[in-house]
XYZ file of C-alpha atoms in Angstrom:
729
model
C 69.623 51.720 236.114
C 67.816 53.638 233.382
C 66.329 51.483 230.599
C 67.799 53.342 227.607
C 66.083 51.106 225.073
C 62.710 51.898 226.622
C 63.511 55.563 227.014
C 64.654 55.942 223.448
C 62.096 53.670 221.877
C 62.804 50.548 219.803
C 66.560 50.245 219.293
C 65.974 48.986 215.754
C 63.887 51.974 214.650
C 65.353 53.733 211.623
C 66.037 57.414 211.762
C 65.673 57.874 208.025
C 62.685 59.586 206.403
C 61.774 56.611 204.253
C 58.250 57.508 203.122
C 56.756 60.320 201.105
C 54.971 61.713 204.140
C 54.915 65.492 203.595
C 56.109 65.930 207.202
C 59.403 64.361 206.132
C 60.026 67.106 203.597
C 62.574 69.619 204.964
C 60.296 72.401 203.723
C 56.997 70.957 205.003
C 56.793 73.774 207.548
C 57.403 76.360 204.836
C 55.144 75.472 201.887
C 56.085 78.663 200.042
C 59.793 77.817 199.990
C 61.448 77.970 196.589
C 61.740 74.507 195.029
C 65.344 74.595 193.833
C 65.336 70.794 193.837
C 63.643 70.599 190.438
C 66.913 71.791 188.867
C 68.702 68.690 190.141
C 66.448 65.898 188.941
C 67.509 62.826 187.018
C 71.197 62.944 187.851
C 73.539 59.973 187.770
C 72.595 58.882 191.294
C 69.135 57.806 190.122
C 70.304 56.369 186.805
C 71.348 52.686 186.793
C 73.010 53.282 183.412
C 75.032 56.457 184.028
C 77.499 55.925 181.187
C 75.052 54.405 178.717
C 74.319 56.336 175.497
C 70.829 55.325 174.452
C 70.711 57.348 171.265
C 73.740 55.443 170.049
C 72.456 52.045 171.191
C 69.034 52.389 169.554
C 70.725 52.784 166.180
C 71.756 49.114 166.432
C 68.189 47.937 167.060
C 66.651 45.391 164.668
C 63.467 47.366 164.086
C 61.735 44.819 161.871
C 62.333 42.004 164.356
C 61.017 44.170 167.192
C 57.881 45.078 165.247
C 57.300 41.429 164.328
C 57.482 40.509 167.997
C 55.019 43.277 168.856
C 52.533 42.120 166.228
C 52.773 38.556 167.547
C 52.329 39.705 171.142
C 49.184 41.625 170.298
C 47.208 38.528 169.406
C 48.459 36.276 172.204
C 45.792 36.844 174.828
C 46.917 36.289 178.431
C 44.469 34.814 180.973
C 45.577 37.249 183.691
C 44.462 40.143 181.479
C 42.554 38.899 178.406
C 42.744 40.817 175.152
C 39.515 42.398 173.916
C 38.515 40.621 170.690
C 41.759 38.645 170.934
C 43.829 41.745 170.115
C 45.670 44.083 172.505
C 45.843 46.804 169.872
C 43.191 49.013 171.433
C 44.887 48.833 174.832
C 48.323 49.634 173.379
C 46.940 52.555 171.385
C 45.384 53.993 174.527
C 48.688 53.529 176.364
C 50.631 55.367 173.644
C 47.964 58.049 173.312
C 47.866 58.774 177.033
C 51.662 58.891 177.212
C 51.902 61.428 174.395
C 48.630 63.217 175.184
C 49.888 64.604 178.475
C 51.976 67.098 176.450
C 51.039 70.761 176.696
C 52.315 73.440 174.349
C 52.537 76.204 176.964
C 55.696 74.879 178.597
C 56.456 71.760 176.571
C 56.188 69.515 179.622
C 54.389 66.201 179.718
C 54.354 63.965 176.663
C 55.934 60.622 175.910
C 59.518 61.761 175.563
C 60.782 60.437 178.914
C 58.739 57.331 179.650
C 57.211 59.202 182.590
C 54.024 57.110 182.412
C 55.861 54.464 184.466
C 56.008 56.757 187.498
C 53.733 58.736 189.777
C 51.522 60.590 189.372
C 50.807 59.534 185.793
C 50.947 55.796 186.469
C 48.080 56.279 188.929
C 45.957 58.888 187.163
C 42.300 57.823 186.922
C 42.494 58.375 183.159
C 45.403 55.921 182.982
C 43.566 53.122 184.744
C 44.769 49.679 183.646
C 47.565 51.003 181.481
C 49.792 49.348 184.058
C 48.553 46.082 182.521
C 49.568 47.252 179.048
C 53.112 47.968 180.191
C 53.347 44.574 181.926
C 52.187 42.892 178.728
C 55.087 44.626 176.996
C 57.644 43.440 179.529
C 58.702 40.290 177.568
C 59.548 42.576 174.629
C 61.492 45.022 176.803
C 63.247 42.121 178.512
C 64.308 40.624 175.166
C 65.674 43.788 173.576
C 67.068 45.279 176.773
C 68.760 48.646 176.587
C 68.451 48.857 172.808
C 64.877 50.061 173.270
C 63.791 52.527 175.952
C 60.459 52.281 177.679
C 59.679 55.734 176.310
C 60.159 54.563 172.715
C 58.532 51.174 173.274
C 55.342 52.589 174.800
C 54.566 54.763 171.787
C 55.930 52.308 169.217
C 53.476 49.694 170.508
C 50.592 52.049 169.724
C 51.980 52.795 166.265
C 52.402 49.115 165.428
C 48.917 48.422 166.783
C 47.400 50.790 164.241
C 49.465 49.208 161.473
C 48.317 45.731 162.512
C 44.713 46.875 162.195
C 45.088 48.328 158.717
C 46.272 51.938 159.026
C 49.175 53.126 156.924
C 51.035 55.208 159.486
C 53.116 58.234 158.605
C 56.253 56.838 160.204
C 58.017 56.525 163.516
C 61.165 57.939 165.075
C 63.224 56.520 167.928
C 65.363 58.493 170.336
C 63.333 58.997 173.544
C 65.490 58.468 176.617
C 64.063 57.106 179.868
C 64.012 58.872 183.194
C 64.327 56.801 186.365
C 62.217 58.596 188.918
C 59.087 60.766 188.991
C 59.291 64.242 187.547
C 59.106 66.931 190.186
C 58.956 69.962 187.928
C 55.571 69.451 186.251
C 52.621 71.390 187.615
C 49.505 69.311 186.966
C 47.103 71.537 188.896
C 46.422 72.718 192.433
C 43.631 70.261 193.236
C 44.063 67.946 196.198
C 41.804 65.196 194.875
C 41.488 63.211 191.646
C 38.796 64.375 189.248
C 37.938 67.403 191.357
C 35.376 69.663 189.623
C 36.803 71.726 186.788
C 35.682 75.031 188.269
C 38.915 75.806 190.084
C 40.952 75.396 186.872
C 39.064 78.176 185.126
C 38.509 81.835 185.785
C 35.095 81.183 184.217
C 34.034 77.620 183.403
C 31.755 78.971 180.663
C 34.827 80.447 178.983
C 37.092 77.476 178.152
C 39.911 79.833 177.132
C 40.221 80.835 180.785
C 41.690 77.410 181.617
C 44.698 77.987 183.839
C 48.027 77.978 181.999
C 49.978 75.824 181.375
C 47.328 73.138 181.975
C 45.814 71.316 179.011
C 43.322 69.034 180.784
C 40.017 69.969 182.381
C 40.389 67.969 185.621
C 43.137 66.525 187.773
C 43.993 63.045 186.543
C 42.608 63.411 183.006
C 44.499 63.620 179.729
C 42.143 66.187 178.207
C 38.323 66.226 178.766
C 35.860 64.297 180.883
C 34.241 61.754 178.525
C 30.922 62.136 180.342
C 30.818 65.900 179.793
C 31.940 69.056 181.573
C 32.131 68.177 185.267
C 30.552 64.861 184.359
C 27.357 66.498 183.030
C 26.563 65.573 179.406
C 26.314 68.554 177.077
C 27.997 67.942 173.700
C 27.944 71.583 172.607
C 29.643 72.691 175.796
C 32.039 69.762 175.659
C 33.044 70.756 172.122
C 34.323 74.113 173.367
C 36.435 72.436 176.016
C 37.730 69.836 173.548
C 38.822 72.665 171.236
C 40.851 74.389 173.927
C 42.418 71.269 175.416
C 43.539 70.004 172.030
C 44.843 73.457 171.107
C 46.808 73.380 174.353
C 48.352 70.151 173.010
C 49.286 71.908 169.764
C 46.421 70.576 167.597
C 44.120 72.448 165.205
C 40.442 71.657 164.565
C 41.029 69.192 161.733
C 43.667 67.337 163.722
C 41.347 67.287 166.733
C 38.490 65.698 164.812
C 40.815 63.191 163.155
C 42.396 62.162 166.450
C 39.077 61.867 168.271
C 37.506 59.790 165.520
C 40.632 57.758 164.809
C 41.248 57.049 168.454
C 37.733 55.669 168.813
C 37.708 53.729 165.549
C 39.356 50.809 167.355
C 39.179 49.357 170.854
C 36.513 49.762 173.523
C 35.745 51.422 176.839
C 35.319 49.367 179.990
C 32.587 49.875 182.552
C 30.876 46.516 182.976
C 31.086 46.236 186.726
C 31.007 48.063 190.018
C 33.830 50.625 190.371
C 33.572 50.258 194.150
C 35.149 46.813 193.804
C 38.382 48.248 192.413
C 41.413 48.430 194.650
C 43.808 51.381 194.875
C 45.887 52.778 192.006
C 49.418 51.355 191.544
C 51.157 53.780 193.899
C 48.786 52.872 196.710
C 48.513 49.143 196.049
C 49.608 46.421 198.450
C 53.152 45.129 198.163
C 51.966 41.725 196.973
C 50.252 43.392 194.008
C 53.706 44.205 192.640
C 52.881 47.607 191.242
C 49.553 46.665 189.648
C 46.560 48.782 190.563
C 42.822 48.951 190.131
C 42.557 45.218 190.917
C 39.121 43.707 191.489
C 39.558 41.110 194.227
C 35.801 40.784 194.790
C 34.433 39.645 191.437
C 35.987 38.541 188.126
C 37.081 42.032 187.028
C 38.881 41.191 183.763
C 37.896 40.891 180.104
C 34.287 41.866 179.496
C 33.879 42.431 183.262
C 36.623 45.023 183.691
C 36.132 48.642 184.721
C 38.420 51.412 183.518
C 36.753 54.715 182.581
C 33.341 53.475 183.662
C 31.930 53.877 180.164
C 31.115 50.563 178.514
C 31.237 49.425 174.919
C 32.949 49.822 171.567
C 32.423 52.708 169.193
C 32.232 50.596 166.043
C 31.164 47.116 164.910
C 34.788 46.445 163.852
C 36.904 47.395 166.873
C 40.071 45.717 165.559
C 39.941 47.202 162.056
C 40.897 50.597 160.732
C 37.886 51.761 158.699
C 35.265 54.524 158.566
C 32.564 52.713 160.516
C 32.899 55.267 163.329
C 31.327 57.896 161.088
C 28.740 55.417 159.793
C 27.402 55.067 163.296
C 27.914 58.673 164.423
C 25.967 60.129 161.502
C 23.795 57.119 160.701
C 21.814 57.186 163.940
C 20.182 59.455 166.430
C 21.631 59.009 169.896
C 20.131 59.047 173.359
C 21.647 59.493 176.784
C 22.015 56.438 179.000
C 24.235 55.060 181.731
C 26.754 52.244 181.702
C 26.618 49.351 184.197
C 29.278 51.257 186.143
C 27.015 54.307 186.312
C 28.787 56.546 183.775
C 26.916 58.792 181.348
C 27.226 57.706 177.715
C 25.246 57.820 174.473
C 23.644 54.910 172.657
C 22.077 54.726 169.183
C 18.337 54.562 168.698
C 17.161 51.624 166.621
C 20.595 50.032 166.110
C 20.739 47.454 163.329
C 22.342 44.086 164.142
C 25.159 44.566 161.617
C 26.238 47.699 163.454
C 26.489 46.024 166.847
C 30.042 45.277 168.055
C 30.915 41.723 169.062
C 31.347 40.734 172.672
C 35.045 41.166 173.578
C 35.311 37.500 174.607
C 32.640 35.726 172.548
C 32.396 36.832 168.882
C 29.057 35.027 168.504
C 27.400 37.570 170.799
C 26.589 41.187 169.969
C 26.702 44.238 172.211
C 25.442 47.819 172.140
C 27.841 50.456 170.743
C 28.294 53.729 172.546
C 29.632 57.261 172.139
C 31.116 59.669 174.664
C 30.116 63.294 175.059
C 33.268 64.238 173.124
C 32.161 62.019 170.226
C 28.769 63.655 170.135
C 30.535 67.012 170.120
C 31.847 66.215 166.643
C 28.253 65.853 165.485
C 26.806 69.020 166.979
C 29.640 71.547 166.846
C 29.337 73.803 163.755
C 33.108 73.690 163.108
C 33.751 70.042 163.895
C 30.771 68.618 162.009
C 31.782 69.674 158.445
C 35.278 68.307 159.084
C 33.861 65.004 160.315
C 31.457 64.796 157.360
C 34.327 65.291 154.921
C 36.195 62.448 156.627
C 33.043 60.317 156.298
C 32.762 61.036 152.580
C 36.466 60.539 151.918
C 37.910 57.698 154.024
C 41.297 57.930 152.326
C 41.608 61.591 153.245
C 40.602 60.742 156.811
C 43.314 58.084 157.002
C 45.954 60.496 155.713
C 44.995 63.318 158.094
C 44.792 60.961 161.042
C 48.156 59.337 160.259
C 49.856 62.741 160.230
C 48.035 63.947 163.348
C 48.865 60.708 165.163
C 52.522 61.100 164.185
C 52.466 64.674 165.467
C 50.903 63.539 168.746
C 53.629 60.930 169.289
C 56.522 63.187 168.235
C 55.465 66.697 169.288
C 57.904 66.754 172.195
C 60.874 65.244 170.356
C 62.072 68.483 168.845
C 63.364 68.979 165.296
C 63.660 66.243 162.697
C 67.418 66.138 163.188
C 66.782 64.325 166.481
C 64.816 61.522 164.799
C 66.430 58.078 164.660
C 65.445 54.954 162.759
C 64.541 53.619 159.318
C 60.923 54.817 159.499
C 61.669 58.418 160.420
C 60.043 60.617 157.732
C 62.361 62.841 155.712
C 59.732 65.508 155.080
C 60.045 68.788 156.962
C 56.917 69.718 158.903
C 56.328 73.243 160.141
C 55.559 72.147 163.711
C 59.097 70.684 163.855
C 60.502 74.232 163.587
C 62.867 73.343 160.721
C 66.244 75.069 160.445
C 68.498 74.577 157.408
C 72.157 73.680 158.004
C 74.394 76.685 158.333
C 77.843 77.460 156.885
C 80.897 76.219 158.760
C 83.892 77.260 156.647
C 83.961 81.017 157.182
C 86.649 82.953 159.060
C 85.378 83.032 162.656
C 88.267 85.210 163.797
C 87.503 87.837 161.168
C 83.846 87.910 162.213
C 84.832 88.430 165.845
C 87.175 91.279 164.926
C 84.392 92.913 162.906
C 82.029 92.671 165.868
C 84.637 94.223 168.180
C 85.023 97.108 165.773
C 81.286 97.567 165.207
C 80.660 100.004 168.057
C 78.049 97.775 169.691
C 78.288 97.711 173.480
C 78.781 94.757 175.779
C 75.197 95.000 177.163
C 73.731 95.226 173.647
C 75.608 92.170 172.408
C 74.951 90.117 175.556
C 71.232 90.927 175.625
C 70.719 90.061 171.950
C 72.551 86.742 172.188
C 70.744 85.816 175.401
C 67.323 86.725 174.023
C 67.993 84.598 170.959
C 68.941 81.543 173.032
C 66.648 81.809 176.056
C 63.593 80.463 174.229
C 65.074 76.965 174.376
C 63.005 74.386 176.252
C 64.543 71.067 177.213
C 60.981 69.844 177.801
C 60.168 69.581 174.079
C 63.417 70.718 172.446
C 61.896 73.834 170.945
C 63.405 77.308 170.724
C 67.037 78.295 171.077
C 69.559 80.356 169.137
C 69.792 78.066 166.105
C 67.680 79.531 163.328
C 67.979 83.128 164.553
C 64.199 83.314 164.813
C 64.664 86.390 166.971
C 64.826 88.323 163.681
C 61.462 86.864 162.511
C 57.842 87.222 163.577
C 56.636 86.908 166.263
C 59.877 87.164 168.228
C 61.104 90.304 166.490
C 58.302 92.295 168.133
C 58.210 90.658 171.550
C 58.425 93.283 174.251
C 60.925 91.146 176.164
C 63.308 91.369 173.206
C 63.384 95.184 173.275
C 62.498 95.648 169.571
C 64.229 99.015 169.231
C 67.513 97.724 170.643
C 67.150 94.491 168.691
C 66.692 96.322 165.380
C 69.785 98.395 166.078
C 71.929 95.330 166.794
C 70.581 93.296 163.877
C 71.237 96.214 161.527
C 74.923 95.876 162.426
C 75.267 92.085 162.740
C 73.329 91.038 159.636
C 75.680 92.837 157.185
C 78.669 91.303 159.006
C 77.145 87.857 158.553
C 76.488 88.490 154.872
C 79.967 89.843 154.252
C 81.791 86.884 155.773
C 79.393 84.143 154.624
C 78.230 83.287 158.138
C 74.688 82.729 159.356
C 73.011 85.479 161.322
C 72.368 82.884 164.035
C 76.096 82.259 164.421
C 76.957 85.941 164.396
C 74.408 86.748 167.107
C 75.988 84.117 169.356
C 79.485 85.267 168.416
C 78.453 88.780 169.410
C 77.659 87.590 172.915
C 80.907 85.636 173.064
C 82.936 88.661 171.984
C 81.234 90.770 174.659
C 82.131 88.222 177.347
C 85.749 88.084 176.195
C 85.943 91.886 176.338
C 84.370 91.921 179.810
C 86.759 89.227 181.034
C 89.724 91.222 179.723
C 88.576 94.180 181.797
C 88.566 91.864 184.818
C 92.114 90.754 184.011
C 91.417 87.379 182.384
C 92.265 86.426 178.814
C 89.735 83.808 177.777
C 88.196 82.491 174.590
C 84.552 81.519 174.749
C 84.074 78.147 172.993
C 82.314 78.381 169.653
C 81.436 75.912 166.893
C 79.982 77.337 163.639
C 77.097 75.695 161.827
C 73.880 77.318 162.993
C 71.420 77.985 160.209
C 68.953 80.784 159.553
C 65.290 79.838 159.631
C 62.781 81.437 157.296
C 59.519 83.186 158.070
C 57.699 80.724 155.786
C 58.782 77.820 157.974
C 57.985 79.539 161.253
C 54.605 78.826 162.853
C 53.841 82.230 164.372
C 50.955 81.030 166.540
C 52.970 78.119 167.898
C 55.942 80.278 168.749
C 53.737 82.556 170.815
C 53.806 79.832 173.469
C 57.526 80.627 173.869
C 56.983 84.342 174.544
C 58.637 85.194 177.889
C 56.239 86.314 180.571
C 59.271 86.775 182.745
C 63.018 86.378 182.456
C 64.782 86.699 185.762
C 68.155 86.444 184.032
C 67.505 89.867 182.544
C 65.293 91.086 185.400
C 62.279 91.261 183.116
C 58.616 91.034 184.096
C 55.904 91.540 181.497
C 53.142 94.052 182.302
C 50.812 91.106 181.681
C 52.227 89.501 184.831
C 50.453 92.020 187.024
C 47.112 91.273 185.338
C 47.176 87.541 186.010
C 44.482 86.253 188.390
C 47.054 84.108 190.181
C 50.681 85.061 190.096
C 53.804 83.071 190.777
C 56.529 85.015 192.510
C 59.250 86.302 190.153
C 61.816 83.977 191.718
C 59.566 80.990 190.963
C 59.416 82.051 187.323
C 63.222 82.246 187.346
C 63.432 78.642 188.535
C 60.976 77.609 185.818
C 63.041 79.242 183.080
C 66.273 77.828 184.453
C 64.740 74.355 184.419
C 63.530 74.685 180.832
C 67.022 75.851 179.853
C 68.441 72.699 181.428
C 70.462 74.603 184.024
C 71.550 73.474 187.459
C 71.185 75.780 190.444
C 74.933 76.636 190.468
C 74.771 77.412 186.735
C 71.717 79.598 187.265
C 73.491 81.395 190.085
C 76.673 82.174 188.173
C 74.691 83.337 185.131
C 72.604 85.733 187.201
C 75.690 87.230 188.824
C 77.486 87.590 185.509
C 74.592 88.986 183.517
C 73.966 91.617 186.181
C 77.482 93.021 186.160
C 77.539 92.883 182.347
C 74.576 95.258 182.321
C 72.236 92.865 180.538
C 69.077 93.942 182.380
C 65.941 94.657 180.413
C 66.016 98.311 179.293
C 69.231 98.841 181.273
C 67.342 98.756 184.554
C 69.609 99.321 187.579
C 68.059 96.635 189.814
C 70.553 93.941 190.699
C 73.505 95.698 189.073
C 75.632 95.672 192.238
C 78.740 97.147 190.672
C 80.365 100.447 189.753
C 82.120 98.914 186.751
C 79.359 97.686 184.451
C 80.735 95.642 181.591
C 83.473 94.021 183.669
C 83.021 90.299 184.389
C 83.498 90.598 188.142
C 82.107 88.928 191.260
C 80.699 92.248 192.492
C 77.088 91.004 192.492
C 77.866 88.312 195.040
C 80.251 90.418 197.085
C 77.720 93.181 197.700
C 74.796 90.778 198.128
C 76.500 88.984 201.007
C 78.124 92.044 202.635
C 76.638 92.518 206.122
C 77.551 96.193 206.109
C 74.312 96.642 204.267
C 70.655 95.912 204.919
C 67.746 95.568 202.539
C 64.494 97.530 202.686
C 61.382 97.291 200.468
C 60.650 100.306 198.264
C 57.636 99.240 196.194
C 56.243 96.194 194.433
C 59.251 94.006 193.589
C 61.806 96.765 194.347
C 64.220 96.876 197.275
C 67.026 99.173 198.400
C 70.481 98.180 199.656
C 71.112 100.568 202.504
C 74.403 101.276 204.231
C 73.791 100.420 207.908
C 76.099 103.196 209.107
C 75.261 106.108 206.781
C 71.708 105.178 205.879
C 72.462 105.850 202.207
C 71.028 103.697 199.425
C 73.846 101.865 197.668
C 71.981 99.739 195.085
C 68.468 98.583 194.235
C 67.207 95.083 193.525
C 64.243 92.864 192.687
C 63.057 89.679 194.354
C 65.001 87.704 191.757
C 68.209 89.338 192.962
C 67.494 89.034 196.666
C 66.536 85.368 196.538
C 70.222 84.537 196.109
C 70.765 85.946 199.562
C 67.551 84.844 201.273
C 67.196 81.257 200.077
C 69.563 79.068 202.069
C 70.523 76.867 199.110
C 71.101 79.713 196.686
C 72.970 81.742 199.305
C 75.372 78.821 199.732
C 76.155 79.024 196.013
C 76.386 82.824 196.093
C 78.882 82.676 198.947
C 81.181 80.494 196.834
C 81.468 83.307 194.301
C 81.687 86.057 196.924
C 84.913 84.636 198.333
C 88.177 86.382 197.629
C 89.571 83.337 195.860
C 86.626 82.954 193.469
C 87.418 85.465 190.718
C 88.916 83.120 188.139
C 86.508 80.310 189.015
C 83.606 82.704 188.508
C 84.799 83.733 185.036
C 85.341 80.143 183.910
C 82.057 78.912 185.402
C 80.169 81.779 183.771
C 81.680 81.006 180.371
C 80.833 77.326 180.767
C 77.188 78.030 181.718
C 76.838 80.657 178.979
C 78.139 78.231 176.354
C 75.707 75.580 177.577
C 72.770 77.922 176.926
C 74.106 79.032 173.536
C 74.588 75.417 172.440
C 71.433 73.977 174.007
C 69.826 73.379 170.601
C 72.989 72.294 168.767
C 71.869 68.690 168.282
C 74.502 68.332 165.586
C 77.200 68.569 168.264
C 76.036 65.501 170.169
C 74.929 62.046 169.078
């Protein structure tokens, strides 16, 4: 008799793919497959609190009691991870900084807004070494206040309170960051396959820091911004200064803010490199199960307190590492500095002829004194011709330094929270700041019906109205809550002249819609959206469906004065697959993502699911919303009718597809050989990708007409209302 257990292996062996082994990925054999999965992250299946409304709950938080508990915690040193100088403030500031500092302006991803520091890869980045200890120290606070405080809010609040406890008057603090419950899969952190790989592959030319690959804002894999030892670990303060300037600009900071943050971040706390890095165990994600999610453990020697290793650099920057003061500049400018190495072997700078009163205390024994140090980035402030005058002004005027730092620190912590209307809590500042993209409240009591009738009678076409409304709304990014239709910034610089917005067509449409808005007392922002809605209703009527696209008035009109032109350039579309647009710049890029990948990226930033993306593509094509009325993807003979024709022709096996030229394909009748339609890769991916084809087939069915219209309206309304924070708590 055959031994089935032996033949089939262990009868208790699981058949599930239970590890992150790449071979378990369904697409492991096809590494170029489109990652549609990023559109379906963070759904209710991963959320243990699916019905919980954090932004409502945090409003009931006793903020003063929480802050009092944080201040008390900071000076209660724990033997398992002793506090430097008896104060965890420096550690908590670094934790908050590194949570917020992962933000990059190019796509709005990263940052502290989601509590992503708890998960891979950030929880195991080399630059985040030992921040796992900081979060564990905070656990008693999180445990006590429960769901009234998110990890995302608590991580950055701890850093803010730390500065306050050490003497800084902060600018304020806003709550409202909601936690995610699993690692983010949409963020591109770089192509390197190893931590701290040389910077060279991130740049077209390492000697030209501006050639850093977009959207990256850090010079090496696993770093927040720059290597503290110098470019590729080679000390050169002048060269480092150029890289600091670009990385901080990529985080949305100007030169003055950069100097303030660098100096202010190093005014307190210390670096840790008093030991052998070879004794450290793996990062949290690779640690043993008994380590319970803690990484970088030294199981060979003591490895805590004064003997811990984090960055590898060793020492404090100032003689008062638990006090907010200007001693950082006293040392930076008061001494000449020489290159040396830490006990861990890292390059750092030390002062020549240091006086005893300028020597920091030992982190565990205040009766002992230690040598201060500076990183290459600190020395950059001294040698760079732009940074030095700024730093010298801060040195001469400590009050001004404190004010600039407080505002820059606030910006760092809140840059990805969106407009001030999203801020919650008693310490949220009431001042409008230009980087918040302020929009005044808009009118609500005008006659919406009359406006819609005026638009219908205006002579503007369905494609013109659809394209203008879409272009106004498509700038929205759910990553940092920037952009969107509210504010009607499409009529302002720089958006008014963006090629993707078809300036000539835009001017024509605005010339009609702006007087309508003025006449009826509506905002231009509302009227632009209403124009798109009217066009959809007209197109649905032609398809035989009487519908009303949902609309709530109240959008405001932003002003040019309160629009940061340089900052908004980060929102300029390089591509928009929804309108079949590719910038000429795309073809000049040294490395190019496929157009369908750029579509997925935009859909993700718009907060769309794959089915919503699919129905929008099909609808926008038959509505004739392509850039410059291009014919590609318009698989219909009745443009302007909200039909399922796109999906019907895409899935019809009477036709075959043939390449014509770069990103152009022909739909050819198999029998006659005649070309029926043309398309781009963005169009064809809905037939070639197995996931997207499954969605397309739903809408190609004979029974899908009404469902298609209603689904399109629902997805369209979602995009138009993406930045209507006044419509949700």
